[in-house]
Amino acid sequence: MSRIFRFFIAIALVSGVLLYAISSLNSEQGYSGENTLTIYNWGDYIDADLINRFEKETGMKVIYETFDSNEAMMTKIKQGGTHYDIAIPSEYMIDKMRKEKLLVQLDHSKLPNLKYIDKRFMDLPFDPKNHFSVPYFWGTVGITYNPKMLNGKEIDSWSDLWDPELKNQILLVDGAREVIGMGLNSLGYSLNDTDKGHLLEAKNKLDSLTPNVKAIVGDEIRLLLENQEAAVGLVWSGVASEIMAENEDLEYVVPKEGSNLWFDNMVIPKTAKNVDGAHQFINYMLDPKIAAQNTEYVSYSTPNKAALQYLPKEMVEDERFYPSSELTEKLEVYENLGKENLAYYNELFLQFKMHRK
Amino acid sequence: MENKLTRSLYAVPYLLWIILFVVAPILLVLYYSFFNIEGQLSLSNYEKFFTPVYLKMIFSSFWYAFLITAISLAVAYPAAYLLTKTTHKQLWLLLIITPSWINLLLKAYAFLGIFGTYGAANNFLEMVGIGSKQILFTDFSFVFVSVYIFIPFMILPIFNSLNDLNPTLLDAANDLGASRWTTFRRVIFPLTIDGVKSGCQVVFIPALSLFMLTRLIAGNRVITLGTAIEQHFLVTEDWGMGSMISVFLMITMVLIMMLTGSRKRGA
């Protein structure tokens, strides 16, 4: 008994000492009060060198945390346990957070560098007049494929995927909006269509794709495509550029019927303690040279028009990742369709998954 | 009197635990299951559950859970029996249990590599002249990996009950002229049935609500109730429907426990 008791005392003592050490270390390094900036971002989605530089320039301490889904991020911000000063959600989530009053309105006078952002990417329906968010990166949804595995066959439209030659060769990403959206686009409907008849039609069209679909997977899709597990994949452009860097045989195409245009924007959540520092950080990231360096690291498409001149030519002129404005005209941004419609999308997606060959 | 007081004091942590982490969550799940996606009180989730989509899902969940349990049992019983006959039983048992210490996700990812088009399994098939086949994202790979994951949980209770078997009973059966098969059927199996039952419970119930493997190994070609719960909670944010399916699973589990639970043997 006394041995167990002593054991517990020892554990309590060790924890106490460690706690004290952490708090004294934190205050020594300035990790307290107004002088810190907590950033909440997707994993591996910023050049860490830029954070160091920001710390040096401003004397602020940056705490960097990551999330892997918009939903998880929103849940954590709603609970408000951590005081995130900056978060980088995707567009539909910004609309949702804006409506649930989870965001702080931006003070544009503190963001002079906002002028460098391409006008195409400003004032979009999910955040009119950019009251709450500033574009960070953007991209498309499209098809990545391996011409070598397909004997040189080229793909440039959604309907090409229905070719019987592609039997068991397609990997789809596990997202209801992406997959149902593909069905809608291939029928010429809008990605934000909420007409039940149209959606059902899209689902039936997708059912007929089943023999070609090898699997519907999550993040593993990168690994699987890289390893040539399948020749074709429905992916986001960011994923495509990453795997194309690993496997040079792969190609990426934005289907000509149209597709999705997505954004990840910087916002200041209501949990922010250091609103001023957050503005400073956003403005810093909008600086053309900084944005260019970040783009080279992350390799997604930057919305910063002035940054393009600092980027390698072959990167900027790559129509696959910087599509012409004629093509972007045809692309649609996801609108927040509301819970009920989203539930219907998911219901149909579930039915599509259950459809057997 | 004081003794009684201290005894009830000892019960406090246990009661707190049960109330906070068992009773309260179950009640919450039950409560949520009566709300539709708009947040209104309704029975719509229960109505929706009995539509063909979900009935088909229930059927496939049960079918796969049954397959997984049956195959695990078929492998585990002989294995456990052999284990009790070896000299270093505990060591062998340890070797079989060790894989269950490794994280499930890691094991699943390993199978992505092994079963892939250019993976070890296909290299082997190629070598023996069968030629490469699609293994990943099939029913076979799903059942195989699930069985691999659940087998230690099946072996353990069966091993324990076999190990507790009094060897003199087998001698007696032998003396009385029972053949080996009769001895197994009439003596060994009935005496270890409790181990088999608890092994089946431990495998069948989690197998009903598997969700991660359905995506990683079966590529979402197998949809179980667990997948649906995950989707309702994480993507759709339809907590009501997710809770409803959980309620269904809990009721099923209680029923299974009641049906297979060991009744007191007497009269």
XYZ file of C-alpha atoms in Angstrom:
624
model
C 0.000 0.000 0.000
C 2.631 2.487 1.058
C 4.635 1.561 -2.008
C 1.759 2.419 -4.309
C 1.215 5.598 -2.363
C 4.842 6.620 -2.781
C 4.622 5.784 -6.466
C 1.658 8.147 -6.917
C 3.397 10.914 -5.002
C 6.430 10.513 -7.237
C 4.301 10.793 -10.390
C 2.527 13.867 -9.039
C 5.856 15.486 -8.197
C 7.355 14.785 -11.622
C 4.277 16.186 -13.364
C 4.394 19.272 -11.184
C 8.041 19.929 -11.985
C 7.417 19.429 -15.706
C 4.426 21.780 -15.681
C 6.468 24.437 -13.937
C 9.303 23.961 -16.406
C 6.950 24.352 -19.366
C 5.379 27.511 -18.079
C 8.722 29.105 -17.212
C 10.156 28.112 -20.596
C 7.106 29.564 -22.327
C 7.312 32.882 -20.550
C 11.057 33.025 -21.184
C 10.486 32.688 -24.906
C 7.649 35.159 -24.904
C 4.940 32.563 -25.452
C 2.366 34.411 -23.480
C -0.145 37.186 -23.732
C -0.283 39.528 -26.701
C 2.992 38.556 -28.209
C 2.020 35.212 -29.715
C 0.208 34.367 -32.896
C -1.527 31.008 -33.152
C -1.982 29.768 -36.701
C -4.288 26.898 -37.592
C -3.555 25.497 -41.033
C -3.654 22.345 -43.157
C -0.622 20.086 -42.763
C 2.481 21.049 -44.786
C 0.715 24.053 -46.269
C 3.239 26.839 -45.625
C 6.980 27.287 -46.014
C 8.250 27.086 -42.421
C 11.088 29.440 -43.326
C 8.522 32.215 -43.793
C 7.232 31.753 -40.262
C 10.754 32.141 -38.887
C 11.218 35.284 -40.912
C 7.907 36.683 -39.684
C 8.966 35.995 -36.103
C 12.246 37.783 -36.638
C 10.686 40.792 -38.337
C 7.911 41.368 -35.843
C 9.270 39.877 -32.637
C 6.081 37.830 -32.321
C 6.125 34.139 -31.447
C 4.186 31.905 -33.796
C 2.472 28.753 -32.592
C 1.595 26.573 -35.551
C -1.067 23.882 -35.439
C -2.544 21.773 -38.214
C -5.881 20.155 -39.075
C -6.868 17.648 -41.725
C -10.470 18.519 -42.456
C -12.559 21.661 -42.563
C -15.122 20.067 -40.312
C -12.583 19.176 -37.644
C -11.209 22.715 -37.786
C -14.621 24.293 -37.369
C -15.512 22.043 -34.443
C -12.347 23.038 -32.640
C -12.871 26.735 -33.243
C -16.482 26.462 -32.101
C -15.387 24.871 -28.840
C -12.929 27.723 -28.391
C -10.389 25.854 -26.272
C -7.387 27.284 -28.122
C -7.100 30.926 -29.112
C -6.465 30.595 -32.815
C -5.574 33.932 -34.409
C -5.458 32.728 -38.020
C -7.176 29.814 -39.725
C -7.188 28.737 -43.358
C -10.492 27.041 -44.248
C -11.959 26.318 -47.674
C -14.581 28.500 -49.276
C -17.811 26.640 -48.362
C -16.645 26.485 -44.767
C -15.950 30.221 -44.741
C -19.536 30.821 -45.816
C -20.726 28.595 -43.009
C -18.451 30.141 -40.379
C -19.396 33.624 -41.524
C -23.083 32.792 -41.079
C -22.484 31.238 -37.689
C -20.633 34.390 -36.653
C -17.365 32.604 -35.968
C -15.211 35.117 -37.874
C -13.808 38.555 -37.131
C -14.398 41.202 -39.802
C -11.138 42.192 -41.492
C -9.858 45.741 -41.382
C -8.818 46.342 -44.997
C -6.835 49.473 -44.069
C -4.410 47.182 -42.278
C -4.020 45.014 -45.357
C -2.461 47.284 -48.014
C -1.041 44.261 -49.849
C -4.555 43.133 -50.698
C -4.157 45.051 -53.954
C -1.848 42.356 -55.307
C -4.581 39.740 -55.350
C -6.032 38.929 -58.763
C -9.460 40.573 -59.109
C -10.856 37.264 -60.401
C -10.511 35.837 -56.922
C -11.975 38.713 -54.955
C -15.579 39.436 -53.996
C -16.866 35.901 -54.528
C -20.288 34.702 -53.356
C -18.941 32.840 -50.304
C -17.559 36.093 -48.914
C -18.901 39.218 -50.672
C -16.398 42.108 -50.662
C -13.941 39.901 -48.771
C -15.146 41.204 -45.447
C -13.931 38.093 -43.688
C -11.337 36.315 -45.778
C -8.322 36.754 -48.043
C -7.352 34.203 -50.725
C -4.379 32.015 -49.813
C -4.276 29.376 -52.532
C -6.719 28.207 -55.164
C -7.128 25.273 -57.478
C -9.448 23.070 -59.420
C -10.884 19.573 -59.366
C -9.858 17.457 -62.300
C -8.582 14.199 -63.651
C -5.053 12.974 -63.236
C -4.069 10.082 -65.458
C -1.131 8.061 -66.611
C -0.948 8.007 -70.440
C 1.672 5.260 -70.351
C -0.716 2.902 -68.601
C -3.436 3.758 -71.116
C -1.328 3.226 -74.265
C -1.124 6.932 -74.910
C -4.842 7.554 -74.665
C -5.689 11.142 -73.828
C -8.406 12.299 -71.521
C -9.898 15.776 -71.636
C -13.484 15.461 -70.456
C -15.580 13.849 -67.772
C -17.395 11.717 -70.343
C -14.068 10.112 -71.322
C -14.180 8.348 -67.969
C -17.171 6.294 -69.092
C -15.055 4.632 -71.803
C -15.254 0.832 -71.289
C -11.508 0.705 -71.946
C -10.957 2.195 -68.506
C -12.479 -0.817 -66.778
C -11.340 -0.953 -63.170
C -8.858 1.874 -63.703
C -10.407 4.836 -61.873
C -9.824 5.942 -58.309
C -12.260 8.473 -56.890
C -11.699 10.716 -53.947
C -14.095 10.092 -51.051
C -16.032 13.363 -51.265
C -19.748 13.610 -51.976
C -19.581 17.036 -53.620
C -16.674 16.072 -55.858
C -18.122 12.799 -57.085
C -21.771 13.845 -57.433
C -20.432 17.069 -58.968
C -18.648 15.025 -61.607
C -21.960 13.347 -62.457
C -23.719 16.718 -62.626
C -21.006 18.276 -64.793
C -20.982 15.378 -67.206
C -24.721 15.938 -67.746
C -24.213 19.667 -68.188
C -25.794 20.644 -64.868
C -24.369 23.054 -62.316
C -22.216 21.810 -59.458
C -24.543 23.603 -57.097
C -27.694 22.069 -58.530
C -30.249 21.218 -55.871
C -32.974 19.928 -58.157
C -33.704 16.419 -56.869
C -34.480 15.143 -60.352
C -31.141 16.345 -61.699
C -29.291 14.905 -58.736
C -30.959 11.548 -59.155
C -30.091 11.608 -62.841
C -26.473 12.311 -61.934
C -26.462 9.458 -59.447
C -27.841 7.050 -62.046
C -25.212 8.202 -64.506
C -22.545 7.561 -61.861
C -23.936 4.082 -61.224
C -23.129 3.250 -64.817
C -19.528 4.268 -64.132
C -19.203 1.595 -61.438
C -17.428 -1.027 -63.609
C -14.641 1.485 -64.216
C -14.259 2.498 -60.581
C -11.600 0.558 -58.751
C -12.006 2.246 -55.385
C -13.221 5.324 -53.568
C -10.473 6.388 -51.180
C -9.247 9.219 -48.984
C -5.760 10.696 -48.763
C -4.293 7.328 -49.773
C -5.156 8.313 -53.331
C -1.756 10.030 -53.639
C 0.124 6.897 -52.740
C -2.054 4.688 -54.895
C -1.772 6.842 -58.014
C 1.937 7.323 -57.515
C 2.390 3.553 -57.313
C 0.331 3.082 -60.486
C -2.348 1.148 -58.684
C -4.783 2.707 -61.166
C -4.353 4.835 -64.280
C -6.942 7.521 -63.595
C -7.889 9.527 -60.521
C -10.415 12.204 -59.628
C -8.384 14.636 -57.517
C -7.837 18.232 -56.492
C -5.207 20.081 -58.504
C -3.024 20.412 -55.422
C -2.889 16.653 -54.961
C -2.187 16.279 -58.668
C 0.776 18.650 -58.620
C 2.223 16.822 -55.630
C 2.043 13.383 -57.187
C 3.195 14.671 -60.560
C 6.350 15.849 -58.839
C 6.899 12.257 -57.679
C 5.858 10.421 -60.822
C 6.586 12.272 -64.039
C 4.423 10.047 -66.229
C 1.255 11.535 -64.784
C -0.866 14.206 -66.457
C -3.525 16.493 -65.057
C -6.485 17.926 -66.900
C -9.431 20.134 -66.002
C -12.343 18.562 -67.912
C -13.801 20.719 -70.642
C -17.398 20.338 -69.408
C -16.410 22.457 -66.424
C -15.449 21.641 -62.905
C -14.977 23.029 -59.443
C -12.857 26.016 -58.548
C -11.806 25.966 -54.905
C -10.173 28.395 -52.532
C -8.438 28.194 -49.226
C -8.633 31.600 -47.605
C -7.058 33.139 -44.535
C -9.538 34.190 -41.862
C -9.405 35.486 -38.311
C -11.626 33.332 -36.107
C -13.630 34.755 -33.218
C -11.247 32.950 -30.845
C -8.422 35.347 -31.794
C -6.571 37.134 -29.006
C -4.095 38.924 -31.210
C -6.258 40.459 -33.952
C -3.658 43.073 -34.763
C -0.914 40.486 -35.158
C -3.246 38.412 -37.325
C -3.692 41.348 -39.709
C 0.060 41.802 -39.792
C 0.509 38.148 -40.676
C -2.094 38.213 -43.443
C -0.530 41.320 -44.925
C 2.909 39.702 -44.707
C 1.698 36.607 -46.557
C 0.219 38.822 -49.290
C 3.579 40.397 -50.062
C 4.402 39.300 -53.641
C 7.884 37.983 -52.850
C 6.723 36.134 -49.762
C 3.740 34.701 -51.627
C 6.048 33.576 -54.427
C 8.380 31.771 -52.046
C 5.428 30.107 -50.363
C 3.990 29.056 -53.718
C 7.247 27.473 -54.762
C 7.235 25.454 -51.568
C 3.578 24.426 -51.465
C 3.245 24.198 -55.288
C -0.460 25.053 -55.350
C -1.745 27.958 -57.448
C -1.335 31.399 -55.955
C -4.040 34.067 -56.300
C -1.355 36.751 -55.934
C -1.007 38.376 -59.372
C 2.116 40.315 -58.471
C 3.808 37.162 -57.167
C 3.672 35.472 -60.563
C 6.648 37.459 -61.874
C 8.876 36.001 -59.156
C 7.923 32.441 -59.996
C 9.636 30.178 -62.562
C 8.092 30.621 -65.997
C 7.277 26.964 -66.539
C 5.264 26.997 -63.332
C 3.185 30.055 -64.143
C 2.625 29.205 -67.786
C 1.462 25.705 -66.940
C -2.142 25.855 -68.151
C -2.961 22.827 -66.063
C -2.468 24.700 -62.824
C -2.990 28.262 -63.998
C -5.896 27.767 -66.394
C -6.722 30.612 -68.746
C -9.505 32.978 -67.798
C -11.702 31.398 -70.527
C -11.525 28.118 -68.694
C -11.934 29.561 -65.220
C -15.122 31.202 -66.509
C -16.561 27.720 -66.839
C -15.490 26.648 -63.378
C -17.842 26.946 -60.446
C -17.200 27.594 -56.795
C -19.101 25.372 -54.350
C -21.899 27.211 -52.659
C -23.001 26.322 -49.185
C -26.148 24.410 -50.093
C -27.444 24.120 -46.577
C -27.616 21.075 -44.383
C -30.607 19.457 -45.995
C -29.280 19.533 -49.546
C -25.872 18.440 -48.372
C -27.507 15.500 -46.610
C -29.222 14.591 -49.890
C -25.881 14.742 -51.749
C -24.391 12.439 -49.142
C -27.343 10.090 -49.266
C -26.924 9.734 -53.031
C -23.186 9.300 -52.646
C -23.788 6.513 -50.157
C -26.177 4.843 -52.606
C -23.601 5.174 -55.368
C -20.992 3.538 -53.148
C -23.371 0.683 -52.426
C -24.113 0.085 -56.109
C -22.317 -3.133 -56.963
C -20.755 -4.053 -60.254
C -21.825 1.037 10.353
C -18.522 2.626 9.502
C -17.661 -0.366 7.406
C -20.792 0.186 5.356
C -19.948 3.845 4.903
C -16.421 3.220 3.659
C -17.741 0.547 1.367
C -20.179 2.928 -0.275
C -17.383 5.476 -0.457
C -15.322 3.023 -2.451
C -18.219 2.689 -4.861
C -18.197 6.396 -5.685
C -15.431 6.368 -8.349
C -16.994 3.361 -9.994
C -20.459 4.892 -10.028
C -19.146 8.212 -11.305
C -17.327 6.424 -14.083
C -20.375 4.402 -15.076
C -22.681 7.409 -15.010
C -20.355 9.795 -16.830
C -18.875 7.486 -19.411
C -21.449 4.757 -19.915
C -24.944 5.843 -18.973
C -24.773 9.496 -19.984
C -23.336 8.887 -23.488
C -25.898 6.189 -24.214
C -28.720 8.470 -23.129
C -27.276 11.286 -25.232
C -27.084 9.064 -28.296
C -30.668 7.987 -27.698
C -31.711 11.613 -27.281
C -29.983 12.773 -30.472
C -31.537 9.965 -32.461
C -34.924 11.651 -32.194
C -33.821 14.820 -33.945
C -33.945 15.260 -37.698
C -31.350 17.213 -39.643
C -33.212 20.486 -39.065
C -32.895 19.943 -35.332
C -36.590 19.226 -34.831
C -37.938 16.447 -32.697
C -39.200 13.688 -34.976
C -39.187 10.014 -35.740
C -37.999 10.599 -39.306
C -34.645 8.943 -38.649
C -36.375 5.766 -37.605
C -38.555 5.885 -40.713
C -35.545 6.498 -42.923
C -33.726 3.593 -41.389
C -36.278 1.140 -42.741
C -35.859 2.179 -46.363
C -34.185 -0.203 -48.850
C -30.861 1.679 -48.725
C -30.345 1.120 -45.034
C -31.893 -2.344 -45.003
C -29.397 -3.357 -47.662
C -26.637 -1.834 -45.554
C -27.774 -3.748 -42.471
C -27.828 -6.928 -44.492
C -24.322 -6.424 -45.848
C -22.968 -5.444 -42.416
C -24.352 -8.620 -40.893
C -23.192 -10.748 -43.774
C -19.602 -9.524 -43.593
C -19.543 -9.633 -39.793
C -20.801 -13.213 -39.990
C -18.158 -14.175 -42.553
C -15.409 -12.583 -40.501
C -16.553 -14.302 -37.304
C -17.019 -17.706 -38.923
C -13.631 -17.670 -40.630
C -11.889 -16.400 -37.490
C -13.489 -19.204 -35.505
C -12.536 -21.809 -38.088
C -8.921 -20.685 -37.906
C -8.767 -19.888 -34.211
C -10.200 -23.066 -32.729
C -7.656 -25.490 -34.191
C -4.905 -22.962 -33.573
C -5.862 -22.605 -29.921
C -6.109 -26.376 -29.621
C -2.625 -26.855 -31.024
C -1.315 -24.132 -28.734
C -2.457 -26.000 -25.631
C -0.499 -29.033 -26.854
C 2.807 -27.223 -27.293
C 5.458 -27.128 -24.597
C 5.971 -23.352 -24.547
C 2.303 -22.394 -24.663
C 2.696 -18.941 -23.184
C 5.439 -18.020 -25.615
C 3.404 -19.147 -28.629
C 0.383 -17.338 -27.311
C 2.434 -14.189 -26.878
C 3.637 -14.444 -30.477
C 0.058 -14.649 -31.691
C -1.092 -11.762 -29.544
C 1.817 -9.433 -30.415
C 0.382 -8.145 -33.721
C -2.629 -6.798 -31.851
C -0.293 -4.329 -30.109
C 0.369 -2.618 -33.405
C -1.945 0.171 -34.413
C -4.780 -0.905 -36.699
C -4.125 1.898 -39.147
C -0.508 0.869 -39.580
C -1.514 -2.696 -40.284
C -4.084 -1.553 -42.819
C -1.504 0.588 -44.605
C 0.889 -2.354 -44.672
C -1.757 -4.378 -46.484
C -2.147 -1.592 -49.036
C 1.448 -2.325 -49.983
C 1.258 -6.106 -49.762
C -1.958 -6.493 -51.757
C -1.231 -3.748 -54.309
C -0.868 -4.428 -58.017
C 2.907 -4.453 -57.633
C 2.870 -5.751 -54.072
C 4.374 -8.851 -52.502
C 1.238 -10.971 -52.867
C 1.022 -10.361 -56.602
C 4.741 -10.911 -57.074
C 4.267 -14.294 -55.497
C 1.280 -15.146 -57.690
C 3.306 -14.095 -60.713
C 6.186 -16.295 -59.604
C 4.129 -19.448 -59.157
C 2.616 -18.889 -62.576
C -0.915 -17.848 -61.652
C -0.375 -14.284 -62.820
C -1.234 -11.111 -61.009
C -4.780 -10.543 -59.852
C -6.631 -7.657 -58.319
C -6.517 -8.351 -54.596
C -6.819 -4.916 -53.065
C -10.312 -3.430 -53.003
C -12.093 -6.765 -53.229
C -14.362 -8.634 -50.816
C -11.598 -11.138 -50.323
C -9.042 -8.617 -49.135
C -11.574 -6.990 -46.818
C -12.501 -10.267 -45.126
C -8.900 -11.440 -45.047
C -7.537 -8.329 -43.359
C -10.438 -8.186 -40.898
C -9.903 -11.816 -39.944
C -6.199 -11.137 -39.504
C -6.991 -8.259 -37.194
C -9.612 -10.085 -35.134
C -7.962 -13.479 -34.788
C -6.028 -12.779 -31.568
C -9.295 -11.771 -29.893
C -10.844 -15.060 -30.940
C -7.903 -17.249 -29.952
C -7.474 -15.840 -26.478
C -10.798 -16.880 -24.864
C -10.812 -20.225 -26.678
C -7.252 -20.910 -25.562
C -8.168 -20.093 -21.972
C -11.119 -22.425 -21.875
C -9.170 -25.221 -23.601
C -6.354 -24.719 -21.186
C -8.708 -25.044 -18.223
C -10.059 -28.301 -19.539
C -9.339 -31.104 -17.125
C -7.237 -33.668 -19.061
C -8.588 -36.548 -16.978
C -11.959 -36.014 -18.683
C -10.348 -36.849 -22.008
C -8.788 -39.967 -20.508
C -12.152 -40.967 -19.127
C -13.790 -40.511 -22.527
C -11.069 -42.575 -24.076
C -11.445 -45.354 -21.470
C -15.152 -45.467 -22.093
C -14.479 -46.170 -25.754
C -15.268 -42.793 -27.338
C -13.593 -42.155 -30.663
C -11.529 -38.988 -31.003
C -14.265 -37.273 -32.960
C -16.878 -38.246 -30.357
C -14.628 -36.999 -27.593
C -14.302 -33.675 -29.364
C -18.012 -33.413 -30.126
C -19.347 -34.621 -26.791
C -16.662 -33.545 -24.331
C -14.182 -30.914 -25.536
C -16.471 -28.670 -27.551
C -19.331 -28.483 -24.995
C -16.859 -27.690 -22.245
C -15.219 -24.887 -24.217
C -18.406 -23.440 -25.645
C -18.181 -20.450 -23.309
C -14.797 -19.522 -24.750
C -16.203 -19.839 -28.258
C -19.176 -17.675 -27.346
C -17.154 -14.887 -25.852
C -14.694 -15.058 -28.759
C -17.581 -14.699 -31.204
C -19.011 -11.770 -29.272
C -15.677 -10.009 -29.187
C -15.297 -10.410 -32.940
C -18.836 -10.123 -34.269
C -19.818 -6.940 -32.495
C -16.890 -4.755 -33.575
C -16.979 -6.357 -37.032
C -20.533 -5.034 -37.455
C -19.356 -1.475 -37.200
C -15.967 -1.601 -38.912
C -15.439 1.576 -40.839
C -11.840 2.392 -41.570
C -11.013 -0.866 -43.286
C -13.997 -0.489 -45.569
C -12.312 2.513 -47.111
C -8.650 1.544 -46.922
C -8.844 -2.106 -47.865
C -12.201 -2.375 -49.616
C -12.041 1.051 -51.296
C -15.604 1.824 -50.168
C -16.872 -1.113 -52.195
C -18.114 -2.582 -48.935
C -20.426 -0.318 -46.995
C -21.256 -1.137 -43.412
C -23.290 0.625 -40.762
C -20.024 1.913 -39.296
C -19.223 3.741 -42.541
C -22.648 5.340 -42.482
C -22.227 6.507 -38.886
C -18.852 8.020 -39.686
C -20.262 9.860 -42.667
C -23.294 11.162 -40.815
C -21.209 12.544 -37.990
C -18.223 13.913 -39.872
C -19.491 14.977 -43.278
C -23.233 15.497 -43.257
C -23.401 16.648 -39.653
C -26.646 14.717 -39.404
C -26.040 13.631 -35.838
C -29.594 12.384 -35.503
C -29.266 9.772 -38.210
C -25.803 8.766 -37.012
C -27.154 8.320 -33.497
C -30.112 6.356 -34.785
C -27.822 3.829 -36.440
C -25.782 3.634 -33.231
C -28.957 2.934 -31.270
C -29.773 0.144 -33.677
C -26.291 -1.316 -33.262
C -26.511 -1.121 -29.480
C -29.855 -2.901 -29.430
C -28.450 -5.581 -31.713
C -25.455 -6.033 -29.472
C -27.591 -6.411 -26.360
C -29.698 -8.991 -28.171
C -26.622 -10.907 -29.261
C -25.210 -10.837 -25.754
C -28.507 -12.101 -24.384
C -28.785 -14.877 -26.941
C -25.220 -16.093 -26.606
C -24.693 -15.210 -22.964
C -23.821 -18.149 -20.744
C -26.867 -19.282 -18.874
C -26.330 -20.723 -15.446
C -26.186 -24.432 -15.869
C -28.244 -26.351 -13.391
C -31.470 -28.260 -13.384
